[in-house]
Coordinates of C-alpha atoms in Angstrom, one line a residue:
M32 CA -39.1 21.8 -63.4
K33 CA -36.0 23.0 -65.1
K34 CA -36.7 26.6 -64.3
I35 CA -36.8 25.6 -60.6
I36 CA -33.5 23.9 -60.7
I37 CA -31.8 26.8 -62.6
S38 CA -33.1 29.3 -60.1
L39 CA -31.9 27.4 -57.1
F40 CA -28.5 26.9 -58.7
A41 CA -28.2 30.6 -59.5
A42 CA -29.1 31.5 -55.9
G43 CA -26.3 29.3 -54.7
L44 CA -23.8 31.0 -57.0
V45 CA -24.9 34.4 -55.7
L46 CA -24.3 33.3 -52.1
T47 CA -20.9 31.8 -52.7
S48 CA -19.6 34.6 -54.8
C49 CA -20.3 37.3 -52.3
G50 CA -17.7 38.4 -49.8
R51 CA -17.9 36.7 -46.5
D52 CA -20.1 38.3 -43.9
I53 CA -19.2 37.2 -40.4
T54 CA -22.6 38.2 -39.0
S55 CA -24.0 35.2 -40.9
L56 CA -22.3 33.0 -38.2
N57 CA -25.2 33.9 -35.9
D58 CA -27.7 32.4 -38.3
D59 CA -29.1 29.0 -37.6
P60 CA -29.2 27.1 -40.9
K61 CA -31.7 24.5 -39.6
N62 CA -34.2 27.2 -38.5
P63 CA -34.2 30.0 -41.1
S64 CA -35.8 33.2 -40.2
E65 CA -37.5 33.4 -43.6
V66 CA -39.1 30.7 -45.7
N67 CA -39.1 30.8 -49.5
T68 CA -42.8 30.2 -50.2
E69 CA -42.3 29.1 -53.8
V70 CA -39.6 26.6 -53.0
M71 CA -41.7 25.1 -50.2
F72 CA -44.7 24.8 -52.4
T73 CA -42.7 23.2 -55.2
S74 CA -41.1 20.7 -52.7
A75 CA -44.5 19.8 -51.3
S76 CA -46.1 19.3 -54.8
V77 CA -43.2 17.1 -56.0
G78 CA -43.1 15.2 -52.7
L79 CA -46.7 14.4 -52.8
V80 CA -46.9 13.1 -56.3
S81 CA -43.6 11.2 -55.8
Q82 CA -45.1 9.4 -52.8
M83 CA -48.3 8.6 -54.6
T84 CA -46.2 7.4 -57.7
T85 CA -43.2 5.6 -56.3
P86 CA -43.1 1.8 -56.4
S87 CA -40.5 1.6 -53.7
V88 CA -41.2 -1.3 -51.4
N89 CA -40.1 1.0 -48.5
F90 CA -42.7 3.7 -49.2
N91 CA -45.6 2.7 -51.3
N92 CA -47.1 -0.8 -51.7
F93 CA -50.4 0.2 -53.3
R94 CA -49.8 -1.7 -56.6
F95 CA -49.9 -4.9 -54.7
F96 CA -53.2 -4.2 -52.9
T97 CA -55.1 -5.0 -56.1
Q98 CA -52.5 -7.4 -57.4
Q99 CA -51.6 -5.5 -60.6
W100 CA -47.8 -6.1 -60.0
T101 CA -46.0 -8.8 -58.1
E102 CA -42.3 -9.3 -57.0
T103 CA -39.5 -11.5 -58.1
Q104 CA -37.0 -12.6 -55.5
Y105 CA -38.1 -10.7 -52.4
I106 CA -41.9 -11.1 -51.9
D107 CA -42.6 -9.7 -48.4
E108 CA -44.7 -6.8 -49.9
A109 CA -46.6 -9.0 -52.3
V110 CA -47.7 -11.3 -49.4
Y111 CA -48.7 -8.2 -47.4
N112 CA -46.0 -8.0 -44.7
L113 CA -46.4 -4.2 -44.6
V114 CA -44.4 -3.6 -41.4
K115 CA -41.2 -5.4 -42.3
R116 CA -40.0 -2.3 -44.1
S117 CA -42.0 0.1 -42.0
V118 CA -44.2 1.1 -44.9
P119 CA -47.1 2.4 -42.7
D120 CA -44.6 4.6 -40.9
N121 CA -42.9 5.8 -44.0
N122 CA -46.1 6.6 -46.0
W123 CA -47.5 8.4 -42.9
N124 CA -44.4 10.5 -42.4
R125 CA -43.9 11.5 -46.0
M126 CA -47.6 12.6 -46.4
Y127 CA -47.5 14.7 -43.2
S128 CA -44.1 16.0 -44.2
Q129 CA -45.5 17.5 -47.4
M130 CA -48.4 19.2 -45.4
N131 CA -45.8 20.6 -43.0
K132 CA -44.2 22.3 -46.1
L133 CA -47.5 23.5 -47.3
E134 CA -48.2 25.1 -43.8
M135 CA -44.9 26.9 -44.1
A136 CA -46.0 28.2 -47.5
R137 CA -49.3 29.2 -46.0
A138 CA -47.7 31.2 -43.3
T139 CA -45.8 33.4 -45.7
A140 CA -48.8 33.6 -48.1
N141 CA -50.9 35.0 -45.2
S142 CA -48.5 37.9 -44.9
L143 CA -49.1 39.1 -48.5
S144 CA -50.6 42.5 -49.0
D145 CA -52.1 41.7 -52.3
A146 CA -55.6 40.3 -51.3
S147 CA -56.1 38.5 -54.7
L148 CA -52.7 36.8 -54.7
K149 CA -53.2 35.8 -51.1
A150 CA -56.6 34.3 -51.7
A151 CA -55.3 32.3 -54.8
R152 CA -52.3 31.0 -53.0
I153 CA -54.3 29.9 -49.9
A154 CA -56.7 28.1 -52.2
V155 CA -54.1 26.0 -53.9
I156 CA -52.4 25.2 -50.7
E157 CA -55.8 24.1 -49.4
A158 CA -56.3 21.9 -52.5
L159 CA -53.1 19.9 -51.8
E160 CA -53.8 19.6 -48.1
I161 CA -57.3 18.5 -48.7
Y162 CA -56.2 15.8 -51.2
T163 CA -53.4 14.6 -48.8
F164 CA -55.6 14.5 -45.7
S165 CA -58.3 12.6 -47.6
T166 CA -55.7 10.1 -48.8
L167 CA -54.5 9.6 -45.3
V168 CA -58.0 8.9 -44.1
D169 CA -58.6 6.5 -46.9
T170 CA -55.4 4.7 -46.0
Y171 CA -55.6 4.5 -42.2
G172 CA -59.0 5.6 -41.0
N173 CA -59.1 8.0 -38.1
I174 CA -56.0 10.2 -38.1
P175 CA -54.6 13.4 -36.5
Y176 CA -56.4 16.3 -38.1
S177 CA -57.5 19.2 -36.0
Q178 CA -54.3 19.1 -33.9
A179 CA -52.1 18.0 -36.7
L180 CA -49.5 20.3 -38.3
Q181 CA -49.1 22.1 -35.0
V182 CA -46.3 20.2 -33.4
D183 CA -45.2 23.0 -31.1
K184 CA -48.8 23.2 -29.6
Y185 CA -49.7 19.5 -29.9
P186 CA -46.7 17.2 -29.9
T187 CA -49.0 14.2 -29.4
P188 CA -52.1 15.1 -31.5
A189 CA -55.4 13.6 -31.0
Y190 CA -56.9 11.4 -33.8
D191 CA -60.2 12.8 -35.2
D192 CA -63.2 10.8 -36.4
A193 CA -62.6 9.9 -40.1
K194 CA -66.2 10.7 -41.2
T195 CA -66.0 14.1 -39.4
I196 CA -62.7 14.8 -41.2
Y197 CA -64.2 13.9 -44.5
K198 CA -67.1 16.3 -44.1
D199 CA -64.8 19.1 -43.0
L200 CA -62.5 18.5 -45.9
I201 CA -65.4 18.8 -48.3
K202 CA -66.5 22.0 -46.6
R203 CA -63.0 23.3 -47.0
A204 CA -63.0 22.3 -50.7
D205 CA -66.2 24.2 -51.2
A206 CA -64.6 27.3 -49.6
A207 CA -61.5 27.1 -51.7
I208 CA -63.6 26.7 -54.9
A209 CA -65.7 29.7 -54.0
A210 CA -62.6 31.7 -53.4
L211 CA -61.2 30.8 -56.7
E212 CA -64.5 31.5 -58.5
A213 CA -64.5 35.0 -56.9
N214 CA -60.9 35.6 -57.7
S215 CA -59.6 34.2 -61.0
A216 CA -56.1 35.6 -60.4
S217 CA -53.1 33.4 -60.9
T218 CA -51.5 32.0 -57.7
G219 CA -48.3 33.5 -58.8
F220 CA -46.5 30.2 -58.2
N221 CA -46.5 29.6 -62.0
S222 CA -43.2 27.9 -62.9
Y223 CA -42.9 26.9 -59.2
D224 CA -46.2 25.0 -59.5
P225 CA -45.5 21.7 -61.3
I226 CA -49.1 20.5 -61.0
F227 CA -51.3 23.5 -61.8
G228 CA -48.9 26.1 -63.2
G229 CA -50.7 28.7 -61.1
D230 CA -53.9 28.2 -63.1
S231 CA -56.9 28.8 -60.9
S232 CA -59.3 27.0 -63.3
K233 CA -57.2 23.8 -63.2
I234 CA -57.2 24.0 -59.3
R235 CA -61.0 24.2 -59.3
L236 CA -61.1 21.2 -61.7
F237 CA -58.9 19.3 -59.3
L238 CA -61.0 20.2 -56.2
N239 CA -64.3 19.2 -57.8
T240 CA -62.9 15.9 -59.0
L241 CA -61.6 15.2 -55.5
K242 CA -65.1 16.1 -54.2
L243 CA -66.5 13.6 -56.6
R244 CA -64.3 10.8 -55.3
M245 CA -64.9 11.7 -51.7
G246 CA -68.6 12.0 -52.2
L247 CA -68.8 8.6 -53.7
N248 CA -66.8 7.1 -50.9
M249 CA -69.5 8.3 -48.6
A250 CA -72.4 6.7 -50.5
D251 CA -72.9 3.7 -48.3
V252 CA -72.7 5.7 -45.0
D253 CA -74.5 8.9 -45.8
N254 CA -76.2 8.7 -49.2
A255 CA -78.0 12.1 -49.0
F256 CA -74.8 13.9 -48.2
A257 CA -72.9 11.8 -50.9
K258 CA -75.5 12.7 -53.5
A259 CA -75.3 16.4 -52.8
T260 CA -71.6 16.3 -52.8
V261 CA -71.3 14.4 -56.1
E262 CA -73.9 16.5 -57.9
S263 CA -72.3 19.7 -56.7
A264 CA -68.9 18.6 -57.9
Y265 CA -70.2 17.5 -61.3
S266 CA -72.1 20.8 -61.9
K267 CA -69.0 22.8 -61.1
G268 CA -66.8 20.8 -63.5
V269 CA -64.7 17.7 -63.2
V270 CA -62.0 16.1 -65.3
L271 CA -63.7 14.7 -68.4
T272 CA -61.1 14.5 -71.1
N273 CA -57.5 13.5 -71.3
S274 CA -56.5 17.0 -72.0
Q275 CA -57.7 17.9 -68.5
N276 CA -55.7 15.1 -66.7
I277 CA -54.0 16.5 -63.6
G278 CA -50.5 15.6 -62.6
L279 CA -46.9 16.6 -63.1
K280 CA -44.1 15.9 -65.5
F281 CA -40.8 14.8 -63.9
S282 CA -37.4 15.9 -65.1
S283 CA -35.2 14.0 -67.6
S284 CA -32.2 14.2 -65.2
G285 CA -31.3 15.3 -61.7
Q286 CA -33.2 14.8 -58.5
F287 CA -36.6 15.3 -60.0
T288 CA -36.6 12.2 -62.3
S289 CA -39.6 9.8 -62.1
P290 CA -39.6 7.6 -59.0
V291 CA -40.7 4.6 -61.2
Y292 CA -37.6 5.3 -63.3
Q293 CA -35.5 5.5 -60.2
E294 CA -36.7 2.3 -58.7
M295 CA -36.8 0.2 -61.9
V296 CA -34.0 1.6 -64.1
T297 CA -31.3 3.6 -62.2
S298 CA -31.4 1.1 -59.3
G299 CA -30.3 -1.7 -61.6
R300 CA -32.8 -4.0 -59.9
N301 CA -35.4 -6.3 -61.4
D302 CA -37.8 -6.5 -58.5
F303 CA -41.2 -6.0 -60.2
I304 CA -43.2 -7.7 -62.9
P305 CA -46.9 -7.6 -64.0
A306 CA -48.9 -10.1 -62.0
N307 CA -50.8 -13.0 -63.5
T308 CA -53.8 -11.9 -61.5
F309 CA -54.0 -8.9 -63.8
V310 CA -52.5 -10.0 -67.0
N311 CA -54.7 -13.0 -67.2
V312 CA -57.9 -10.9 -67.0
M313 CA -56.6 -8.7 -69.9
N314 CA -55.7 -11.8 -71.9
A315 CA -59.2 -13.3 -71.5
S316 CA -60.7 -10.2 -73.2
N317 CA -57.9 -9.8 -75.7
D318 CA -57.4 -6.3 -74.3
P319 CA -55.7 -4.0 -76.9
R320 CA -53.8 -2.2 -74.1
R321 CA -51.6 -5.1 -73.3
P322 CA -48.8 -4.1 -75.7
K323 CA -49.0 -0.6 -74.1
Y324 CA -48.8 -2.1 -70.6
F325 CA -46.5 -5.1 -70.9
T326 CA -43.7 -6.6 -73.0
L327 CA -44.0 -10.0 -74.7
K328 CA -42.6 -13.2 -73.4
D329 CA -42.1 -15.8 -76.2
G330 CA -44.9 -14.2 -78.2
A331 CA -47.4 -14.0 -75.3
Y332 CA -48.3 -11.8 -72.3
V333 CA -47.2 -13.8 -69.2
G334 CA -47.7 -12.5 -65.7
G335 CA -45.7 -13.6 -62.8
L336 CA -47.3 -15.8 -60.2
Y337 CA -48.8 -13.4 -57.6
G338 CA -47.2 -13.6 -54.2
K339 CA -44.6 -16.2 -55.3
Q340 CA -41.0 -15.9 -56.2
N341 CA -40.5 -15.4 -59.9
V342 CA -37.5 -15.4 -62.2
F343 CA -37.6 -12.0 -63.9
A344 CA -36.5 -13.3 -67.3
D345 CA -39.4 -15.8 -67.5
F346 CA -42.3 -13.3 -67.6
S347 CA -43.5 -10.2 -69.3
H348 CA -42.1 -6.9 -68.0
V349 CA -43.5 -3.5 -67.4
Q350 CA -43.5 -1.7 -70.8
D351 CA -40.6 0.8 -71.5
S352 CA -43.0 3.7 -71.8
F353 CA -43.5 3.6 -67.9
L354 CA -39.7 3.6 -67.4
V355 CA -38.9 7.1 -68.7
A356 CA -37.1 9.6 -66.5
D357 CA -39.3 12.5 -67.5
S358 CA -42.6 10.7 -67.5
M359 CA -45.9 12.1 -66.4
A360 CA -47.6 11.1 -63.1
Y361 CA -51.3 11.8 -62.5
L362 CA -53.4 12.5 -59.5
F363 CA -56.7 12.4 -61.6
D364 CA -57.4 11.3 -65.2
A365 CA -60.5 11.2 -67.4
A366 CA -60.9 7.4 -67.4
E367 CA -61.0 7.3 -63.6
T368 CA -63.5 10.2 -63.4
R369 CA -65.8 8.7 -66.1
F370 CA -65.9 5.4 -64.2
M371 CA -66.8 7.3 -61.0
L372 CA -69.6 9.0 -62.9
A373 CA -70.9 5.7 -64.2
E374 CA -71.0 4.6 -60.6
A375 CA -72.8 7.8 -59.5
A376 CA -75.4 7.3 -62.2
E377 CA -76.0 3.8 -61.0
R378 CA -76.6 5.2 -57.6
G379 CA -79.2 7.6 -59.0
Y380 CA -77.2 10.7 -58.8
S381 CA -77.7 13.4 -61.6
V382 CA -74.3 13.5 -63.4
G383 CA -75.1 14.4 -67.0
G384 CA -75.5 11.0 -68.4
T385 CA -76.3 7.3 -67.9
A386 CA -74.0 4.7 -66.4
A387 CA -73.6 3.2 -69.9
T388 CA -72.6 6.5 -71.5
H389 CA -70.0 7.3 -68.8
F390 CA -68.8 3.6 -68.7
T391 CA -68.1 3.7 -72.5
A392 CA -66.5 7.1 -72.2
G393 CA -64.2 5.8 -69.4
I394 CA -63.0 2.9 -71.7
Q395 CA -62.6 5.3 -74.6
A396 CA -60.6 7.7 -72.5
S397 CA -58.2 4.9 -71.5
L398 CA -57.9 3.5 -75.0
D399 CA -57.3 7.0 -76.4
F400 CA -54.7 7.8 -73.7
W401 CA -52.7 4.7 -74.6
G402 CA -52.9 5.2 -78.3
V403 CA -54.9 2.2 -79.2
S404 CA -55.9 2.2 -82.9
P405 CA -59.4 3.1 -84.0
A406 CA -60.0 -0.4 -85.3
D407 CA -58.9 -2.1 -82.2
Q408 CA -61.0 0.3 -80.1
A409 CA -64.1 -0.5 -82.1
V410 CA -63.6 -4.2 -81.5
Y411 CA -63.0 -3.8 -77.8
L412 CA -65.9 -1.4 -77.2
A413 CA -68.3 -3.7 -79.0
A414 CA -67.2 -6.7 -76.9
N415 CA -67.5 -4.6 -73.7
N416 CA -71.0 -3.1 -74.2
Y417 CA -72.4 -2.1 -70.8
A418 CA -75.8 -3.6 -71.5
T419 CA -74.6 -7.1 -72.4
L420 CA -71.5 -7.5 -70.2
P421 CA -72.1 -10.2 -67.5
G422 CA -72.0 -9.3 -63.8
T423 CA -73.4 -6.6 -61.6
W424 CA -72.9 -3.0 -62.3
K425 CA -70.2 -2.8 -59.6
Q426 CA -68.3 -5.6 -61.3
K427 CA -68.6 -4.1 -64.8
I428 CA -67.5 -0.7 -63.7
G429 CA -64.9 -1.9 -61.1
N430 CA -63.2 -4.3 -63.5
Q431 CA -62.8 -1.7 -66.2
A432 CA -61.6 1.0 -63.7
W433 CA -59.1 -1.5 -62.3
I434 CA -57.6 -2.1 -65.8
A435 CA -57.6 1.6 -66.7
A436 CA -55.9 2.4 -63.4
Y437 CA -52.9 0.2 -64.2
N438 CA -49.7 1.6 -62.5
R439 CA -52.0 3.8 -60.3
G440 CA -52.2 1.6 -57.3
F441 CA -54.0 3.9 -54.9
E442 CA -56.8 4.8 -57.3
A443 CA -57.3 1.1 -58.2
W444 CA -57.5 0.3 -54.4
E445 CA -60.2 3.0 -54.0
F446 CA -62.4 1.3 -56.6
S447 CA -61.7 -2.1 -55.1
R448 CA -62.9 -1.2 -51.6
R449 CA -65.8 0.9 -52.7
L450 CA -67.2 -1.5 -55.3
D451 CA -65.9 -5.0 -54.1
F452 CA -65.9 -6.0 -57.8
R453 CA -63.3 -8.7 -57.4
T454 CA -62.0 -11.1 -54.7
F455 CA -58.3 -10.8 -54.3
V456 CA -57.2 -14.1 -52.7
K457 CA -54.6 -13.6 -50.0
P458 CA -51.3 -15.1 -51.1
G459 CA -50.2 -16.0 -47.5
S460 CA -51.3 -15.8 -43.9
R461 CA -51.8 -12.1 -43.9
A462 CA -55.1 -10.4 -45.0
V463 CA -55.4 -8.5 -48.2
P464 CA -55.1 -4.9 -47.0
L465 CA -58.3 -2.9 -46.6
R466 CA -56.2 -0.3 -44.8
M467 CA -52.8 0.2 -43.5
P468 CA -52.2 -0.3 -39.8
Y469 CA -51.1 2.8 -37.9
P470 CA -47.3 3.4 -37.8
V471 CA -45.4 1.3 -35.3
N472 CA -43.8 4.6 -34.1
E473 CA -47.2 5.9 -33.0
T474 CA -47.2 3.2 -30.3
S475 CA -44.1 4.8 -28.8
V476 CA -44.7 8.5 -29.3
N477 CA -48.5 8.8 -29.3
N478 CA -49.9 5.5 -28.0
A479 CA -52.8 6.9 -25.9
N480 CA -54.3 8.6 -28.9
R481 CA -53.6 5.7 -31.2
T482 CA -55.3 3.4 -28.8
D483 CA -58.3 5.6 -28.5
A484 CA -58.6 5.7 -32.3
A485 CA -58.4 2.0 -32.6
V486 CA -61.1 1.4 -29.9
A487 CA -63.4 4.0 -31.4
Q488 CA -63.3 2.3 -34.8
W489 CA -63.0 -1.4 -34.1
G490 CA -63.9 -1.8 -30.4
A491 CA -60.3 -2.7 -29.3
V492 CA -56.8 -1.7 -29.9
T493 CA -56.3 -5.1 -31.6
G494 CA -58.5 -3.8 -34.3
D495 CA -55.6 -1.8 -35.8
V496 CA -54.9 -4.4 -38.4
Q497 CA -54.8 -4.3 -42.2
G498 CA -57.8 -6.6 -42.6
N499 CA -60.3 -4.2 -40.9
K500 CA -62.3 -1.6 -42.8
I501 CA -62.3 2.2 -42.7
F502 CA -65.5 4.1 -42.0
W503 CA -66.9 4.2 -45.6
D504 CA -66.0 0.7 -46.6
I505 CA -69.0 -1.1 -45.0
N506 CA -70.1 -3.5 -47.8

């Protein structure tokens, strides 16, 4: 990230040190004739990870959807009033904005004369677009897809069927993987690529792990397709160890600091604390990750009352290791993947091991990641033996995945809806979110298509509510 900042600063010096050229007065600064592909790609990468990571109540409420965190003085988000701060609008706009940047990078990549470089750049752009579209489907349901990202041609884009989008995204992922397998060249983005560093093998790993998650999401609506997708992803290679975790490292200063740091340190606010709904579960099992996740309060780990006003000083806080300016943020990690593979094995898919072996590997990956001592690991693993734990396989896997996905709200929400491993009691009159409602702005600028989408999915436009399910969440 430092290299990017330096290069942009240097470019600014060159421009200001040159003699004034009056012909530049004819240039439209809002509509440049040339787009810097590298800068657009960097901006999209950082913007995407930042949106998935930020705890801002204005942009991302996912940590509340499975009640890992709660709030202190202002509790609208914890009681699931999603529209007060226009979160559905803001999340939608930010995610589509990153893809618009990627499309600008694609346009310049398409003009490259070097066929290998062109193929590699298109593949990594595809990887991030596929991830972003899949996340939007999982958040809202039917969304603009085939007509999206073409605002000049389709100012009011139609909403596509979510299942159809999913299948096309997997097809696109397969094509990108094949292109990368046939061409191992670097994307050339290198220091401008904060997620993959231009490494085609890492991009393939990302795409296959994304296919694994999308395939599992399809299990209850098209099991044959899901099985084929999951087994294909596993055979090609998914994230299995912490050394393969995929994300980016924020900067220690400047505009690229961690959004968690920005919202919880530089803001000077004390809005968030760990929730009792989460802390109490870890307390009950004497989980050795508690000192890694939370601070002590009077010698104990004490979560704030979920959905209630809480005095910040009276409860445990988010541990300082999360509040670092240059912290890492992950799109996929080994623990998440291992729990998905345990689920796949329970569904009868061939994924190189049993549910029990992948389950244990998932816990181990999480404990290792957080630096839990070998002695504490041994005690916890013995107490959480897959064969002897009570509950259904969905409860066993889901609960451990939820704990491992602390501070990764969207990923925890995926497991929650797919496995229904725990009942999250609504803290007020509003339903626990199973999706985000469509942006309020869509009723003004694209209401006919938004209405058609709601009717197609739930039988009436009134179905566009957060308590209704998206296509794959049928159990």
